[in-house]
Coordinates of C-alpha atoms and ligand atoms in Angstrom, one line a residue:
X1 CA 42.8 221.5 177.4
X2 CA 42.5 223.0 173.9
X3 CA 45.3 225.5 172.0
X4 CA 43.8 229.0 171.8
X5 CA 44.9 231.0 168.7
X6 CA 47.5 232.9 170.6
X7 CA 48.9 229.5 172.3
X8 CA 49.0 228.2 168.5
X9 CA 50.9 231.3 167.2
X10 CA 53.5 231.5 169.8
X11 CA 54.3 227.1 170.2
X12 CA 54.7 227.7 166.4
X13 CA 57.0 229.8 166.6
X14 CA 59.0 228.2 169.1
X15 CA 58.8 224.7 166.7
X16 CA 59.8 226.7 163.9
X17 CA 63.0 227.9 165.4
X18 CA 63.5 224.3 167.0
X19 CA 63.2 223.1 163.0
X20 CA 65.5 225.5 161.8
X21 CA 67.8 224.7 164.6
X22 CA 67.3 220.7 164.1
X23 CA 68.4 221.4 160.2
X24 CA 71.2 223.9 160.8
X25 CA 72.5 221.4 163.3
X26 CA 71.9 217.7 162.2
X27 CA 75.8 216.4 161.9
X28 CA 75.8 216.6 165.9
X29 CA 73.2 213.9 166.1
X30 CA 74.4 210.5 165.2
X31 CA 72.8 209.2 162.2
X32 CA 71.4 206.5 163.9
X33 CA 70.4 205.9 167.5
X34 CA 72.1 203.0 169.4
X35 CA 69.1 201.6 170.8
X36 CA 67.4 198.0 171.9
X37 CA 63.8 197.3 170.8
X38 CA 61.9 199.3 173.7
X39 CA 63.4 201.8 174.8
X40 CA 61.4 204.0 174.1
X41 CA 58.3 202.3 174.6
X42 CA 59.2 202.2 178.3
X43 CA 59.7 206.1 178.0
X44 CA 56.0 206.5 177.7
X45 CA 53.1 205.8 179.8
X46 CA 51.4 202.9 179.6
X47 CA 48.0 204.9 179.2
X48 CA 47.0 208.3 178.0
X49 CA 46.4 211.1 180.1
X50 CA 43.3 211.7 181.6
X51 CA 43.2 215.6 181.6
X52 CA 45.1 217.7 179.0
X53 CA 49.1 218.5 179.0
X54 CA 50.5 221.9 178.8
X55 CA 52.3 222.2 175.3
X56 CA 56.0 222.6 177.0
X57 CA 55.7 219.0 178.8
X58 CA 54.4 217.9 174.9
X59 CA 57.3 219.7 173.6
X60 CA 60.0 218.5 175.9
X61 CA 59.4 214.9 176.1
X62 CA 59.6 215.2 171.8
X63 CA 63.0 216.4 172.3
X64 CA 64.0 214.6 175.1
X65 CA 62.1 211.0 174.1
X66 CA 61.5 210.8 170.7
X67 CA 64.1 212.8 169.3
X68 CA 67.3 210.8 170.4
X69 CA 65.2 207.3 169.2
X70 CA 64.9 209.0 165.6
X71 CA 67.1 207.9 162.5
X72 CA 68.2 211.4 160.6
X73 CA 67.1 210.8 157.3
X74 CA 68.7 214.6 156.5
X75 CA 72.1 213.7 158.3
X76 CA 74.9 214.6 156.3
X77 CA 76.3 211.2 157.1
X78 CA 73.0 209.3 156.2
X79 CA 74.0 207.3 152.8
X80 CA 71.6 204.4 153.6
X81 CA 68.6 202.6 152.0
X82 CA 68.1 205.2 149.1
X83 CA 67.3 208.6 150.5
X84 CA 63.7 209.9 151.7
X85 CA 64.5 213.8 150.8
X86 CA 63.3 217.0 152.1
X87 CA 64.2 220.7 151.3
X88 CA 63.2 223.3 153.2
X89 CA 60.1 224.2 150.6
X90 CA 58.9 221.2 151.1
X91 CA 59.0 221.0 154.9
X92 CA 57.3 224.7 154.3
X93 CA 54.2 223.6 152.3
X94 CA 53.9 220.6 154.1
X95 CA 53.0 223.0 157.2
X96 CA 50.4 224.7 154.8
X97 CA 48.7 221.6 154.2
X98 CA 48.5 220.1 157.6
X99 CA 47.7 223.5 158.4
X100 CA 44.3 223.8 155.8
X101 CA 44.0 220.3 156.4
X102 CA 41.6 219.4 153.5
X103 CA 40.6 216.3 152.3
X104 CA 41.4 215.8 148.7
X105 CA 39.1 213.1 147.4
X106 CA 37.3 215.1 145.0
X107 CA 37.4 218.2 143.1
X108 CA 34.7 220.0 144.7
X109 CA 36.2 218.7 148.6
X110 CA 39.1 221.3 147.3
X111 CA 39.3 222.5 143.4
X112 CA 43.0 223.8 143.9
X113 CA 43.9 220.8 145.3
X114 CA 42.6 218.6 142.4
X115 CA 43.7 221.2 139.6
X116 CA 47.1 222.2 141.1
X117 CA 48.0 218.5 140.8
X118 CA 46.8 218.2 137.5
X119 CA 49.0 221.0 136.7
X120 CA 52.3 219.4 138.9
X121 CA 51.9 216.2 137.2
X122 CA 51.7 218.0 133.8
X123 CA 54.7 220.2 134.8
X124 CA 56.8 217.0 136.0
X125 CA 56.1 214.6 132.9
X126 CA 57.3 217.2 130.4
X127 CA 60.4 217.9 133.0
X128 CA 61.1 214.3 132.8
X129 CA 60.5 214.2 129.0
X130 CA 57.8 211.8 129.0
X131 CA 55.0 211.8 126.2
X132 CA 52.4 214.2 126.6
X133 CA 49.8 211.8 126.2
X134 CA 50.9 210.8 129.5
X135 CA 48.5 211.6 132.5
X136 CA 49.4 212.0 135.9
X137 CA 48.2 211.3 139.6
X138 CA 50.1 211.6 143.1
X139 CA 49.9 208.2 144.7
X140 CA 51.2 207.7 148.3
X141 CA 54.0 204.9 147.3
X142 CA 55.6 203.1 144.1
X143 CA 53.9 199.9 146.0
X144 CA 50.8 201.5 145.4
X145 CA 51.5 202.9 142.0
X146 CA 52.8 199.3 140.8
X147 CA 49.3 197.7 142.1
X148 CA 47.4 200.4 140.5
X149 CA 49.1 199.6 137.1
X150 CA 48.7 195.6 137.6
X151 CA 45.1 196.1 138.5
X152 CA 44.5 198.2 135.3
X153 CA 46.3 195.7 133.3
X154 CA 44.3 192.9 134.4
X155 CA 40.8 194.6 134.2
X156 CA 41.4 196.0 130.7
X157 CA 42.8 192.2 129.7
X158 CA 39.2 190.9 130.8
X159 CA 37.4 193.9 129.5
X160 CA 36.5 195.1 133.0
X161 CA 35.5 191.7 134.0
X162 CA 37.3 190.5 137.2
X163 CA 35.9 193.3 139.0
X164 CA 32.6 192.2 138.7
X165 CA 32.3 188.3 139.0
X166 CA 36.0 187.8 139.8
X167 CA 39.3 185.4 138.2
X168 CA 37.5 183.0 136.1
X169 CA 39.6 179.6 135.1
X170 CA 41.0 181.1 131.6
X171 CA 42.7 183.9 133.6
X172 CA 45.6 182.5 133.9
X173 CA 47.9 185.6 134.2
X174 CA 51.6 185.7 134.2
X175 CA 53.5 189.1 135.3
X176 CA 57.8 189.6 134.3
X177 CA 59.9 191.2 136.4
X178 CA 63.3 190.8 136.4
X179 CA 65.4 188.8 139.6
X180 CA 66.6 192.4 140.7
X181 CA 62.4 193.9 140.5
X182 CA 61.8 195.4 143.9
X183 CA 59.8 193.0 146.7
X184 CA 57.3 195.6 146.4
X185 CA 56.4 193.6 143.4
X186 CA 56.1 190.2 144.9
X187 CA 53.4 192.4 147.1
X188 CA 51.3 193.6 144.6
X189 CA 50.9 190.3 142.7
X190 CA 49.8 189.0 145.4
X191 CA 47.2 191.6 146.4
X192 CA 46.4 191.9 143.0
X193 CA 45.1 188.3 143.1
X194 CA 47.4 187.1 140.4
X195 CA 49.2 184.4 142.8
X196 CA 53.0 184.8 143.4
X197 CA 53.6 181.4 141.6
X198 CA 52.5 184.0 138.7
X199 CA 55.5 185.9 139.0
X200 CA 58.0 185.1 136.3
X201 CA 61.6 186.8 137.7
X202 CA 63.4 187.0 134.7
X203 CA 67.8 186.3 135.2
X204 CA 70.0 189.6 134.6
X205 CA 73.4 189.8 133.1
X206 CA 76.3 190.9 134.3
X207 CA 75.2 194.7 135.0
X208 CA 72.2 193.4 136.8
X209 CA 69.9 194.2 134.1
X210 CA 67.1 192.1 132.7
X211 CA 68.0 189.7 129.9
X212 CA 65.1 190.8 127.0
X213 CA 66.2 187.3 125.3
X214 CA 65.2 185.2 128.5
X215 CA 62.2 187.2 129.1
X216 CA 60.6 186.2 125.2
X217 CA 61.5 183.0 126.0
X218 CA 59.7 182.9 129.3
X219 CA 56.5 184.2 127.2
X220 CA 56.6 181.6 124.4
X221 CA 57.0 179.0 127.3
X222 CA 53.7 180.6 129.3
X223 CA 51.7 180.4 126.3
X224 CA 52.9 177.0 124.8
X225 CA 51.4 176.0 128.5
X226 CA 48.2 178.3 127.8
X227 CA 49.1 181.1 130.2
X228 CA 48.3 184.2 129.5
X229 CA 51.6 186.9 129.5
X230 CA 49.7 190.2 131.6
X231 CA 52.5 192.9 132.4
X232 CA 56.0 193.0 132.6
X233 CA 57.7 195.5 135.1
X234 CA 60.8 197.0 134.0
X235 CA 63.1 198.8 136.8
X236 CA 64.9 202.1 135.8
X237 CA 67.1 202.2 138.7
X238 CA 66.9 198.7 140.3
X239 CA 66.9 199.2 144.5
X240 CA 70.2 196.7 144.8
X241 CA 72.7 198.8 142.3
X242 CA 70.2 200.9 139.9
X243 CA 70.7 199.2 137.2
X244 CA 68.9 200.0 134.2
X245 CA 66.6 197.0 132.1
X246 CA 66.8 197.3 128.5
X247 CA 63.8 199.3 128.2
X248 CA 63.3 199.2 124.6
X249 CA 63.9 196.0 124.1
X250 CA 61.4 195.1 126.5
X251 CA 58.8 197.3 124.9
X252 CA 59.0 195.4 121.7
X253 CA 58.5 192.3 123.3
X254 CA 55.4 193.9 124.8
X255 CA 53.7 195.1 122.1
X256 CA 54.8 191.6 120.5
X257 CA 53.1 189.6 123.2
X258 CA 50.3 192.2 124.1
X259 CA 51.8 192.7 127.8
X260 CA 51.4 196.1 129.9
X261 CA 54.8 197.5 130.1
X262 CA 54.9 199.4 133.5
X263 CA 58.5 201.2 134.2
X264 CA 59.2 201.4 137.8
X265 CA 61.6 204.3 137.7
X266 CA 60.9 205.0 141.6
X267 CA 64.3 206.1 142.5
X268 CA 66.6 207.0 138.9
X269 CA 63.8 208.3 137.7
X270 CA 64.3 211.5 138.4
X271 CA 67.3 211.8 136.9
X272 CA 65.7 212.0 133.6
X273 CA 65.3 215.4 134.1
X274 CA 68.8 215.3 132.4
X275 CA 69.3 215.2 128.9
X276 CA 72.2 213.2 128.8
X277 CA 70.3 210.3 131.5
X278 CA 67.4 210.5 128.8
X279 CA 69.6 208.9 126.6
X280 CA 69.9 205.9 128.1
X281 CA 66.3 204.7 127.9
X282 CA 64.8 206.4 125.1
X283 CA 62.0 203.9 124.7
X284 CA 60.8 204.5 127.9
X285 CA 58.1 207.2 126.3
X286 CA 56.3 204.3 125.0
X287 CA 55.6 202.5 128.1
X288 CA 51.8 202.3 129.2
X289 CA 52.9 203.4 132.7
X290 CA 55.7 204.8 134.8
X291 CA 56.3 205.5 138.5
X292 CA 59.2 208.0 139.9
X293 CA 59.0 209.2 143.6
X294 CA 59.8 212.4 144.0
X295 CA 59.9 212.1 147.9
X296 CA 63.2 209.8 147.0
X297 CA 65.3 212.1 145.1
X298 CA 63.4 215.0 144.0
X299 CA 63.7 217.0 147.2
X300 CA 60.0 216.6 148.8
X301 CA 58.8 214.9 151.4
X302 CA 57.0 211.9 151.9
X303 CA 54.7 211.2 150.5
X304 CA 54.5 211.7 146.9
X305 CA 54.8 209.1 144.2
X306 CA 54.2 210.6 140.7
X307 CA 52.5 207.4 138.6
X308 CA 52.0 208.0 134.8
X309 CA 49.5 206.5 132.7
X310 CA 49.0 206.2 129.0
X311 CA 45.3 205.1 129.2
X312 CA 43.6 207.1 131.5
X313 CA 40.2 205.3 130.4
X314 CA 41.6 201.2 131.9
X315 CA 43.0 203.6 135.0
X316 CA 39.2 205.0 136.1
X317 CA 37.6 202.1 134.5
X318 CA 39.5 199.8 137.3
X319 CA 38.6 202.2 140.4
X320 CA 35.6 203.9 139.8
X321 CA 32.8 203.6 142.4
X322 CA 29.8 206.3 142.4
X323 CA 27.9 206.1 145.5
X324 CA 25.2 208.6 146.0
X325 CA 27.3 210.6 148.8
X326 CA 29.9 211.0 146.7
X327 CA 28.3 212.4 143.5
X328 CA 29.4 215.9 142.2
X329 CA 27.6 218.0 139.6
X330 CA 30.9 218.3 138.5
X331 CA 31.8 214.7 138.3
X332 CA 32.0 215.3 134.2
X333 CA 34.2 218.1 134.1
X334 CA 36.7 216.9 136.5
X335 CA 39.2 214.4 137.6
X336 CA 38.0 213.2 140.7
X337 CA 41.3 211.5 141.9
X338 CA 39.5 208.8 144.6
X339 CA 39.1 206.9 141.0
X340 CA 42.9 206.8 140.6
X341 CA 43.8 204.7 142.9
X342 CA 43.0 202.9 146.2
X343 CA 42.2 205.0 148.4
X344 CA 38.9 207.5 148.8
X345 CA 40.7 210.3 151.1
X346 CA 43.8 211.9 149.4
X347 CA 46.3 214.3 151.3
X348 CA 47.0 217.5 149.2
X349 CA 50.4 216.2 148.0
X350 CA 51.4 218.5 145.5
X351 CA 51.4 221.8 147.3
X352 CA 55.0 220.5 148.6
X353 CA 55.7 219.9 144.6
X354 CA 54.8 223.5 143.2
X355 CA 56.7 224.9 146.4
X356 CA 60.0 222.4 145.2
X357 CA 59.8 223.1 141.7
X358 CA 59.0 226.9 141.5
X359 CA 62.0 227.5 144.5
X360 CA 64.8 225.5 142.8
X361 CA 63.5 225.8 139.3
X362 CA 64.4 222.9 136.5
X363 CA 68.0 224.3 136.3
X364 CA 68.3 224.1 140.0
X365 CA 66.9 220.4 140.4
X366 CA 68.9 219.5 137.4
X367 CA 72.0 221.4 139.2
X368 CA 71.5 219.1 142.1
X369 CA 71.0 215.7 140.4
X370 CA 74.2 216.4 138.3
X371 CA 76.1 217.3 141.1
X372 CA 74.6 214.1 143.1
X373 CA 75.6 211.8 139.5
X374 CA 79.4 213.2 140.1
X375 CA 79.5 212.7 143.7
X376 CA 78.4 209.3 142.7
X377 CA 81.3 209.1 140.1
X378 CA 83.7 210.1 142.3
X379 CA 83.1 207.3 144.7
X380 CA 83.3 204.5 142.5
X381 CA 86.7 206.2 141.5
X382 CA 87.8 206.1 145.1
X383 CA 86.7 202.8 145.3
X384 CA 88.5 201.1 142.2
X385 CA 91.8 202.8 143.4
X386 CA 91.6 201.9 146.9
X387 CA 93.6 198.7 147.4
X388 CA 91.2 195.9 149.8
X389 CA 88.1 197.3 148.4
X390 CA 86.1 196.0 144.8
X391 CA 83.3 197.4 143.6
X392 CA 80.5 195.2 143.0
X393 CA 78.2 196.5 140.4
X394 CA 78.3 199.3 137.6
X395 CA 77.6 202.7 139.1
X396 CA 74.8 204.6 136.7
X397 CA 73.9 207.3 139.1
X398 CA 75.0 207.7 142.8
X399 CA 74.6 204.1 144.3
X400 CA 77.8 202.7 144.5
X401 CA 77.7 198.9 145.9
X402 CA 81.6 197.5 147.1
X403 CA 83.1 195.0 149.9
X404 CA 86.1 194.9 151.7
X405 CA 88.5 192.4 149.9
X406 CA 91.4 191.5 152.0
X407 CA 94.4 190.3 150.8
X408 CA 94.2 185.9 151.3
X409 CA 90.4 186.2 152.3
X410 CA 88.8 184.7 149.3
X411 CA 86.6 182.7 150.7
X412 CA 83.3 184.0 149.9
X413 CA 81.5 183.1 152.9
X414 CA 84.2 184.3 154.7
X415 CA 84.1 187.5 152.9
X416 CA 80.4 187.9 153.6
X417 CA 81.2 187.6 157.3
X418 CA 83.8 190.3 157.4
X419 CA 81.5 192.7 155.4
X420 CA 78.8 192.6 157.8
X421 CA 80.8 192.9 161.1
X422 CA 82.7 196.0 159.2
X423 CA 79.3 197.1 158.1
X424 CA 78.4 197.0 161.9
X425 CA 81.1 198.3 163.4
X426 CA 80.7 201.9 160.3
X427 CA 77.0 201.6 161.2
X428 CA 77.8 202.0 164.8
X429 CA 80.4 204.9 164.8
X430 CA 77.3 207.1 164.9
X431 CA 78.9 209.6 161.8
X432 CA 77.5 207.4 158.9
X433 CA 74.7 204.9 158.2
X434 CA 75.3 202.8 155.1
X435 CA 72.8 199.3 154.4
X436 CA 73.7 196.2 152.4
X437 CA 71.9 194.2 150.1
X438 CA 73.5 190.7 147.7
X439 CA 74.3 190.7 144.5
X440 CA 75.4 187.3 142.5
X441 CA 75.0 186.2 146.6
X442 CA 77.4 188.1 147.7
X443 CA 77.0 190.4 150.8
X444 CA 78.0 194.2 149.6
X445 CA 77.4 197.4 151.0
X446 CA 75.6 200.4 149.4
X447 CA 76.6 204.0 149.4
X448 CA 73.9 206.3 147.7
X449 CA 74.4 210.4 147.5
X450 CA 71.3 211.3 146.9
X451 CA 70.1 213.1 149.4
X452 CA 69.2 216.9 149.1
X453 CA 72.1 218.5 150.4
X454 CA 74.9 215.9 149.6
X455 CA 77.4 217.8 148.1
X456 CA 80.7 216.3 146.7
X457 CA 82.5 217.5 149.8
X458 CA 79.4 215.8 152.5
X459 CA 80.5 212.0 150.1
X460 CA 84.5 212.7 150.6
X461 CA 83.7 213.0 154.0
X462 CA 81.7 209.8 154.3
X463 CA 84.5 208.1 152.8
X464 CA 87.0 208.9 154.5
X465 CA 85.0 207.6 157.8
X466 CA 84.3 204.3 155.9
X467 CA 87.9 204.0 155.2
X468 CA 89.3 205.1 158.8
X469 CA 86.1 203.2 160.6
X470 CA 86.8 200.0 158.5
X471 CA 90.7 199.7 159.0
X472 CA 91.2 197.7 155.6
X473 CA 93.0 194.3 156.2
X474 CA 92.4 195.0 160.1
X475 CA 90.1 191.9 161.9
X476 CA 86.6 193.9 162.9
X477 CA 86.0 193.1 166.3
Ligands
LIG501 C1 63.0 200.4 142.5 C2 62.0 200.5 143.7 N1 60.7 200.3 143.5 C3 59.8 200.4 144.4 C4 60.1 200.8 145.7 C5 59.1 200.9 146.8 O1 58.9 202.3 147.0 P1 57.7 202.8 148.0 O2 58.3 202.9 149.4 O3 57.4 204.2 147.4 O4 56.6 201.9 147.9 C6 61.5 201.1 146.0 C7 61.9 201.5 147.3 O5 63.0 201.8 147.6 C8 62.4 200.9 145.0 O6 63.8 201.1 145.2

């Protein structure tokens, strides 16, 4: 049973109200649903309908089935993970694309697509302050982004070799990262063919950034054993407490030892949109690549990860394939962005990023991320008065990491234990969703305000459940 126009028109209009409903509404929904694996599996029927469903049956089982087994990323009470924003431009221009529904592998299989993004990423390095000699392409992930730049590295160290006849015994490649890099590392060596055994995780200090000393010394060592040093990945914003490596530093040792420097800035990086944030990595304009996700804390949805390249040449040279059917009299003239990363098809991405951008404008974002960087502030204030609570790590941005500290428990097994049936017990109240992660071993919990509409006011609020919920120096049942 196919939608006529009419049908279309009218069930959109009802979804549209439903979404601006859902929105206006979201703190009446718990965060997170208190379900079992399968339950709502055994919602739905075992096989697929034979003839077509009316829309309203479609409709109603979303809200009735689906809706209660969603987490609410947008919940005011959602300081989890770090955030997966949205804004209500976004949500718009992500209709408009599902909508058009184009294929974006090539300029001519959409010329606004392709040009639009050129002109997005060009708008976003110079709002970050990155170099303009800097070129840009939406990828879906930082996972992917990170492979792309480790797959670049490694063809233009064998002069576009491994591509074509594959590792040979001399290619013997080592990649840095530091103990707090993201897993999605571990991933993409692996995929990358570069073995995880080849992944050097260098130790941090006591922020939880990379120690540049250690990291020279883990060089020398590879080569003394005639390994060759590929790429180190720097973190600009590390996942656990966004900590910040000693990106210049780094970069010296880089150019020193002839490794790619890639920056994975997937979350923080947008906060160097700000001046004053700027300042704390200045080098970072002389990486070779960099990866922020604006669908983290820029206000759009998933998926868009911005990756920036310095050497656009090693980029295309890694990916390009020119079958017949995919030849363009254009191919010249354009960037034909199936040779910038993995994948052939592309979804038009950065429609949602020109909505975002033109509606809150670079003193809006800025506005926000400020305001998200005091909220931020605030907490770890809250949290180094607040008698039974420590914080755990230095607080950069908005993440603040802590641990319930009772008086006599100083065990730290014991605390570890405590902090994960009081993580529970928050995590079930149905008001807030926080996650944990270790640092130095220890079991703490993370608090990020980053989501679009936190506001100082949304973080007090949290608080003050994570404060009641917990019951400091109470046993959590
Ligand atoms: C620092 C860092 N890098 C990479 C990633 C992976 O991001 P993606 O989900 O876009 O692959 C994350 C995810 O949170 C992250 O925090």
């Amino acid at each position: 049973m196919a939608m006529t126009n009419e049908e279309f028109r009218m069930n959109a209009h009802e979804l549209v109200d439903w979404m601006a409903d859902y929105l206006e509404n979201l703190a009446q929904y718990p965060v997170k649903p208190d379900m079992k694996p399968g339950d709502i599996k055994s919602q739905l029927p075992s096989a697929a309908p034979e003839n077509g469903e009316d829309f309203q049956a479609i409709f109603s089982d979303f809200k009735n089935i689906i809706v209660p087994g969603m987490t609410h990323w947008q919940h005011p009470g959602f300081f989890a993970y770090f955030p997966a924003n949205n804004s209500e431009p976004s949500i718009l221009a992500e209709m408009l694309t599902a909508t058009i529904g184009a294929q974006c592998m090539l300029w001519l299989t959409s010329p606004a697509a392709e040009e639009l993004e050129e002109r997005m990423m060009e708008w976003l390095r110079d709002i970050l302050g990155l170099p303009k000699e800097f070129i840009g392409v939406i990828q879906d992930s930082s996972s992917s982004a990170t492979l792309v730049a480790l797959l670049s590295a490694r063809e233009k160290r064998s002069g576009f070799e491994i591509n074509r006849r594959g590792f040979s015994p001399a290619d013997r490649f080592r990649v840095y990262t530091s103990t707090q890099g993201h897993s999605s590392i571990d991933k993409d060596v692996k995929i990358a063919g570069i073995g995880i055994e080849n992944l050097v995780k260098i130790e941090v200090d006591a922020n939880f950034a990379m120690q540049a000393d250690k990291l020279e010394e883990a060089i020398i060592h590879d080569l003394a054993d005639g390994l060759v040093p590929l790429a180190v990945v720097s973190t600009f914003g590390t996942t656990s407490s966004t900590a910040i490596d000693p990106i210049g530093a780094i970069r010296r040792i880089c150019a020193k030892y002839n490794c790619w420097h890639h920056v994975d800035a997937s979350y923080a990086g947008t906060a160097l949109m700000l001046p004053e944030i700027r300042e704390m990595a200045p080098d970072i304009c002389h990486c070779d690549s960099f990866v922020v996700n604006p669908h983290k804390w820029m206000f759009t949805n998933f998926d868009c990860s911005a990756y920036f390249i310095r050497d656009k040449q090693a980029l295309v040279n890694t990916f390009s394939i020119l079958p017949e059917y995919l030849k363009t009299a254009e191919d010249k003239l354009v960037n034909n962005y199936r040779d910038w990363g993995v994948p052939l098809g592309r979804r038009f991405r950065a429609l949602k990023l020109w909505f975002v951008i033109r509606t809150y404008g670079i003193a809006g974002m800025q506005q926000k991320i400020r305001d998200h960087i005091a909220a931020g502030q605030w907490l770890k204030e809250e949290i180094l008065k607040t008698p039974g609570i420590e914080l755990m790590a230095p607080v950069p941005f908005n993440l603040a990491c802590f641990r319930f500290h009772p008086q006599g428990m100083d065990d730290n097994m014991a605390l570890d234990n405590y902090n994960e049936k009081i993580l529970e017990k928050i995590n079930r109240s149905g008001s807030i969703f926080l996650t944990q992660t270790r640092l130095n071993g220890r079991y703490v919990i993370r608090f990020v305000a980053g989501q679009t509409h936190a506001t100082l006011e949304t973080v007090q609020k949290g608080w003050r459940s994570v404060v009641d919920i917990s019951l400091i120096n109470s046993t959590p049942k």
